[in-house]
Amino acid sequence: MSKRDPCLFFGDILEAIERIEEYTANYEFEDFVRDRKTVDAVLRNLEVIGEAARYVPEEIKEQHADVPWKRIIGLRNVVIHHYFGVDLNIVWTIVRLQLPDLKKSVEKIVEELC
């Protein structure tokens, strides 16, 4: 386990989410898939989110079991190990439907702990 302050990992998660929001702000799915740089940037930041989530202490994960920690970490593994097999439809769904909820959850955790 990392000796890094858990609040720093939450900061990493929030920063990566905000970058993804910025990169995709005015995009529809069709725009997203045509823009390889944005796809690459989004995938990289999803990796960061998953990597930071990996290092959140188990105690905090248990206290915030509503956050799908295993799915977040699993996505990071898929992005890193199966880059060419990543389904951009799924990525877009995550960006538009799941990241906003994750952001709210992490902001709440930061308010409580940091």
JSON list of C-alpha atoms in Angstrom, two decimals:
[
{"chain": "A", "resi": 1, "resn": "MET", "atom": "CA", "xyz": [0.00, 0.00, 0.00]},
{"chain": "A", "resi": 2, "resn": "SER", "atom": "CA", "xyz": [1.15, 3.49, -0.77]},
{"chain": "A", "resi": 3, "resn": "LYS", "atom": "CA", "xyz": [2.32, 5.86, 1.95]},
{"chain": "A", "resi": 4, "resn": "ARG", "atom": "CA", "xyz": [0.93, 8.75, -0.08]},
{"chain": "A", "resi": 5, "resn": "ASP", "atom": "CA", "xyz": [-1.90, 10.67, 1.54]},
{"chain": "A", "resi": 6, "resn": "PRO", "atom": "CA", "xyz": [-5.22, 9.23, 0.25]},
{"chain": "A", "resi": 7, "resn": "CYS", "atom": "CA", "xyz": [-6.47, 12.77, -0.33]},
{"chain": "A", "resi": 8, "resn": "LEU", "atom": "CA", "xyz": [-3.87, 13.11, -3.07]},
{"chain": "A", "resi": 9, "resn": "PHE", "atom": "CA", "xyz": [-5.33, 10.09, -4.87]},
{"chain": "A", "resi": 10, "resn": "PHE", "atom": "CA", "xyz": [-8.78, 11.65, -4.71]},
{"chain": "A", "resi": 11, "resn": "GLY", "atom": "CA", "xyz": [-7.28, 14.83, -6.13]},
{"chain": "A", "resi": 12, "resn": "ASP", "atom": "CA", "xyz": [-5.80, 12.80, -8.99]},
{"chain": "A", "resi": 13, "resn": "ILE", "atom": "CA", "xyz": [-9.21, 11.26, -9.69]},
{"chain": "A", "resi": 14, "resn": "LEU", "atom": "CA", "xyz": [-10.97, 14.62, -9.69]},
{"chain": "A", "resi": 15, "resn": "GLU", "atom": "CA", "xyz": [-8.32, 16.22, -11.89]},
{"chain": "A", "resi": 16, "resn": "ALA", "atom": "CA", "xyz": [-8.59, 13.38, -14.43]},
{"chain": "A", "resi": 17, "resn": "ILE", "atom": "CA", "xyz": [-12.38, 13.64, -14.47]},
{"chain": "A", "resi": 18, "resn": "GLU", "atom": "CA", "xyz": [-12.18, 17.40, -15.00]},
{"chain": "A", "resi": 19, "resn": "ARG", "atom": "CA", "xyz": [-9.76, 16.90, -17.88]},
{"chain": "A", "resi": 20, "resn": "ILE", "atom": "CA", "xyz": [-12.09, 14.39, -19.50]},
{"chain": "A", "resi": 21, "resn": "GLU", "atom": "CA", "xyz": [-14.99, 16.82, -19.04]},
{"chain": "A", "resi": 22, "resn": "GLU", "atom": "CA", "xyz": [-12.94, 19.56, -20.68]},
{"chain": "A", "resi": 23, "resn": "TYR", "atom": "CA", "xyz": [-11.83, 17.37, -23.59]},
{"chain": "A", "resi": 24, "resn": "THR", "atom": "CA", "xyz": [-15.35, 16.15, -24.35]},
{"chain": "A", "resi": 25, "resn": "ALA", "atom": "CA", "xyz": [-17.41, 19.22, -23.39]},
{"chain": "A", "resi": 26, "resn": "ASN", "atom": "CA", "xyz": [-18.86, 20.02, -26.80]},
{"chain": "A", "resi": 27, "resn": "TYR", "atom": "CA", "xyz": [-18.66, 16.57, -28.30]},
{"chain": "A", "resi": 28, "resn": "GLU", "atom": "CA", "xyz": [-21.24, 14.08, -29.43]},
{"chain": "A", "resi": 29, "resn": "PHE", "atom": "CA", "xyz": [-20.21, 10.44, -29.74]},
{"chain": "A", "resi": 30, "resn": "GLU", "atom": "CA", "xyz": [-19.46, 10.81, -33.45]},
{"chain": "A", "resi": 31, "resn": "ASP", "atom": "CA", "xyz": [-17.12, 13.74, -32.78]},
{"chain": "A", "resi": 32, "resn": "PHE", "atom": "CA", "xyz": [-15.38, 11.77, -30.07]},
{"chain": "A", "resi": 33, "resn": "VAL", "atom": "CA", "xyz": [-14.62, 8.68, -32.16]},
{"chain": "A", "resi": 34, "resn": "ARG", "atom": "CA", "xyz": [-13.29, 10.80, -35.04]},
{"chain": "A", "resi": 35, "resn": "ASP", "atom": "CA", "xyz": [-10.86, 12.70, -32.82]},
{"chain": "A", "resi": 36, "resn": "ARG", "atom": "CA", "xyz": [-8.04, 10.28, -32.05]},
{"chain": "A", "resi": 37, "resn": "LYS", "atom": "CA", "xyz": [-6.22, 12.77, -29.84]},
{"chain": "A", "resi": 38, "resn": "THR", "atom": "CA", "xyz": [-9.26, 13.18, -27.64]},
{"chain": "A", "resi": 39, "resn": "VAL", "atom": "CA", "xyz": [-9.84, 9.43, -27.52]},
{"chain": "A", "resi": 40, "resn": "ASP", "atom": "CA", "xyz": [-6.22, 8.94, -26.45]},
{"chain": "A", "resi": 41, "resn": "ALA", "atom": "CA", "xyz": [-6.46, 11.70, -23.85]},
{"chain": "A", "resi": 42, "resn": "VAL", "atom": "CA", "xyz": [-9.68, 10.31, -22.40]},
{"chain": "A", "resi": 43, "resn": "LEU", "atom": "CA", "xyz": [-8.29, 6.78, -22.24]},
{"chain": "A", "resi": 44, "resn": "ARG", "atom": "CA", "xyz": [-5.14, 8.05, -20.53]},
{"chain": "A", "resi": 45, "resn": "ASN", "atom": "CA", "xyz": [-7.17, 9.87, -17.91]},
{"chain": "A", "resi": 46, "resn": "LEU", "atom": "CA", "xyz": [-9.35, 6.81, -17.34]},
{"chain": "A", "resi": 47, "resn": "GLU", "atom": "CA", "xyz": [-6.09, 4.96, -16.64]},
{"chain": "A", "resi": 48, "resn": "VAL", "atom": "CA", "xyz": [-5.16, 7.64, -14.10]},
{"chain": "A", "resi": 49, "resn": "ILE", "atom": "CA", "xyz": [-8.55, 7.31, -12.41]},
{"chain": "A", "resi": 50, "resn": "GLY", "atom": "CA", "xyz": [-8.17, 3.54, -12.18]},
{"chain": "A", "resi": 51, "resn": "GLU", "atom": "CA", "xyz": [-4.60, 3.71, -10.96]},
{"chain": "A", "resi": 52, "resn": "ALA", "atom": "CA", "xyz": [-5.47, 6.24, -8.26]},
{"chain": "A", "resi": 53, "resn": "ALA", "atom": "CA", "xyz": [-8.49, 4.15, -7.22]},
{"chain": "A", "resi": 54, "resn": "ARG", "atom": "CA", "xyz": [-6.20, 1.13, -6.83]},
{"chain": "A", "resi": 55, "resn": "TYR", "atom": "CA", "xyz": [-4.31, 2.93, -4.08]},
{"chain": "A", "resi": 56, "resn": "VAL", "atom": "CA", "xyz": [-7.29, 4.16, -2.09]},
{"chain": "A", "resi": 57, "resn": "PRO", "atom": "CA", "xyz": [-7.03, 2.36, 1.26]},
{"chain": "A", "resi": 58, "resn": "GLU", "atom": "CA", "xyz": [-9.41, -0.57, 1.69]},
{"chain": "A", "resi": 59, "resn": "GLU", "atom": "CA", "xyz": [-10.90, 1.01, 4.80]},
{"chain": "A", "resi": 60, "resn": "ILE", "atom": "CA", "xyz": [-12.03, 4.03, 2.79]},
{"chain": "A", "resi": 61, "resn": "LYS", "atom": "CA", "xyz": [-13.33, 1.81, -0.01]},
{"chain": "A", "resi": 62, "resn": "GLU", "atom": "CA", "xyz": [-15.40, -0.13, 2.53]},
{"chain": "A", "resi": 63, "resn": "GLN", "atom": "CA", "xyz": [-16.79, 3.07, 4.03]},
{"chain": "A", "resi": 64, "resn": "HIS", "atom": "CA", "xyz": [-17.80, 4.19, 0.54]},
{"chain": "A", "resi": 65, "resn": "ALA", "atom": "CA", "xyz": [-19.02, 0.90, -0.89]},
{"chain": "A", "resi": 66, "resn": "ASP", "atom": "CA", "xyz": [-21.46, 2.76, -3.16]},
{"chain": "A", "resi": 67, "resn": "VAL", "atom": "CA", "xyz": [-18.48, 3.68, -5.37]},
{"chain": "A", "resi": 68, "resn": "PRO", "atom": "CA", "xyz": [-17.78, 0.84, -7.83]},
{"chain": "A", "resi": 69, "resn": "TRP", "atom": "CA", "xyz": [-14.07, 0.64, -6.96]},
{"chain": "A", "resi": 70, "resn": "LYS", "atom": "CA", "xyz": [-13.50, -2.76, -8.59]},
{"chain": "A", "resi": 71, "resn": "ARG", "atom": "CA", "xyz": [-15.13, -1.67, -11.86]},
{"chain": "A", "resi": 72, "resn": "ILE", "atom": "CA", "xyz": [-13.05, 1.52, -11.91]},
{"chain": "A", "resi": 73, "resn": "ILE", "atom": "CA", "xyz": [-9.84, -0.43, -11.39]},
{"chain": "A", "resi": 74, "resn": "GLY", "atom": "CA", "xyz": [-10.97, -3.05, -13.89]},
{"chain": "A", "resi": 75, "resn": "LEU", "atom": "CA", "xyz": [-11.52, -0.42, -16.56]},
{"chain": "A", "resi": 76, "resn": "ARG", "atom": "CA", "xyz": [-7.97, 0.81, -16.04]},
{"chain": "A", "resi": 77, "resn": "ASN", "atom": "CA", "xyz": [-6.72, -2.74, -16.60]},
{"chain": "A", "resi": 78, "resn": "VAL", "atom": "CA", "xyz": [-8.73, -3.09, -19.80]},
{"chain": "A", "resi": 79, "resn": "VAL", "atom": "CA", "xyz": [-7.49, 0.24, -21.14]},
{"chain": "A", "resi": 80, "resn": "ILE", "atom": "CA", "xyz": [-3.86, -0.61, -20.42]},
{"chain": "A", "resi": 81, "resn": "HIS", "atom": "CA", "xyz": [-3.82, -4.26, -21.46]},
{"chain": "A", "resi": 82, "resn": "HIS", "atom": "CA", "xyz": [-6.38, -4.33, -24.28]},
{"chain": "A", "resi": 83, "resn": "TYR", "atom": "CA", "xyz": [-5.98, -0.88, -25.76]},
{"chain": "A", "resi": 84, "resn": "PHE", "atom": "CA", "xyz": [-6.92, -1.91, -29.29]},
{"chain": "A", "resi": 85, "resn": "GLY", "atom": "CA", "xyz": [-9.94, -3.82, -28.05]},
{"chain": "A", "resi": 86, "resn": "VAL", "atom": "CA", "xyz": [-11.46, -0.95, -26.08]},
{"chain": "A", "resi": 87, "resn": "ASP", "atom": "CA", "xyz": [-15.09, -0.38, -27.05]},
{"chain": "A", "resi": 88, "resn": "LEU", "atom": "CA", "xyz": [-15.50, 3.36, -27.55]},
{"chain": "A", "resi": 89, "resn": "ASN", "atom": "CA", "xyz": [-19.27, 3.05, -27.07]},
{"chain": "A", "resi": 90, "resn": "ILE", "atom": "CA", "xyz": [-18.60, 1.84, -23.54]},
{"chain": "A", "resi": 91, "resn": "VAL", "atom": "CA", "xyz": [-16.01, 4.55, -22.96]},
{"chain": "A", "resi": 92, "resn": "TRP", "atom": "CA", "xyz": [-18.49, 7.21, -24.10]},
{"chain": "A", "resi": 93, "resn": "THR", "atom": "CA", "xyz": [-21.18, 5.80, -21.80]},
{"chain": "A", "resi": 94, "resn": "ILE", "atom": "CA", "xyz": [-18.74, 5.95, -18.91]},
{"chain": "A", "resi": 95, "resn": "VAL", "atom": "CA", "xyz": [-17.75, 9.52, -19.77]},
{"chain": "A", "resi": 96, "resn": "ARG", "atom": "CA", "xyz": [-21.32, 10.77, -20.05]},
{"chain": "A", "resi": 97, "resn": "LEU", "atom": "CA", "xyz": [-23.22, 8.68, -17.51]},
{"chain": "A", "resi": 98, "resn": "GLN", "atom": "CA", "xyz": [-20.83, 7.35, -14.89]},
{"chain": "A", "resi": 99, "resn": "LEU", "atom": "CA", "xyz": [-18.09, 9.94, -14.43]},
{"chain": "A", "resi": 100, "resn": "PRO", "atom": "CA", "xyz": [-20.50, 12.63, -13.19]},
{"chain": "A", "resi": 101, "resn": "ASP", "atom": "CA", "xyz": [-21.64, 10.29, -10.40]},
{"chain": "A", "resi": 102, "resn": "LEU", "atom": "CA", "xyz": [-18.08, 9.31, -9.58]},
{"chain": "A", "resi": 103, "resn": "LYS", "atom": "CA", "xyz": [-17.12, 12.97, -9.40]},
{"chain": "A", "resi": 104, "resn": "LYS", "atom": "CA", "xyz": [-19.91, 13.70, -6.92]},
{"chain": "A", "resi": 105, "resn": "SER", "atom": "CA", "xyz": [-18.95, 10.69, -4.80]},
{"chain": "A", "resi": 106, "resn": "VAL", "atom": "CA", "xyz": [-15.27, 11.62, -4.72]},
{"chain": "A", "resi": 107, "resn": "GLU", "atom": "CA", "xyz": [-16.06, 15.26, -3.92]},
{"chain": "A", "resi": 108, "resn": "LYS", "atom": "CA", "xyz": [-18.16, 14.03, -0.99]},
{"chain": "A", "resi": 109, "resn": "ILE", "atom": "CA", "xyz": [-15.31, 11.81, 0.22]},
{"chain": "A", "resi": 110, "resn": "VAL", "atom": "CA", "xyz": [-12.89, 14.74, -0.04]},
{"chain": "A", "resi": 111, "resn": "GLU", "atom": "CA", "xyz": [-15.26, 16.92, 2.02]},
{"chain": "A", "resi": 112, "resn": "GLU", "atom": "CA", "xyz": [-15.37, 14.23, 4.72]},
{"chain": "A", "resi": 113, "resn": "LEU", "atom": "CA", "xyz": [-11.71, 13.24, 4.83]},
{"chain": "A", "resi": 114, "resn": "CYS", "atom": "CA", "xyz": [-9.48, 15.96, 3.45]}
]
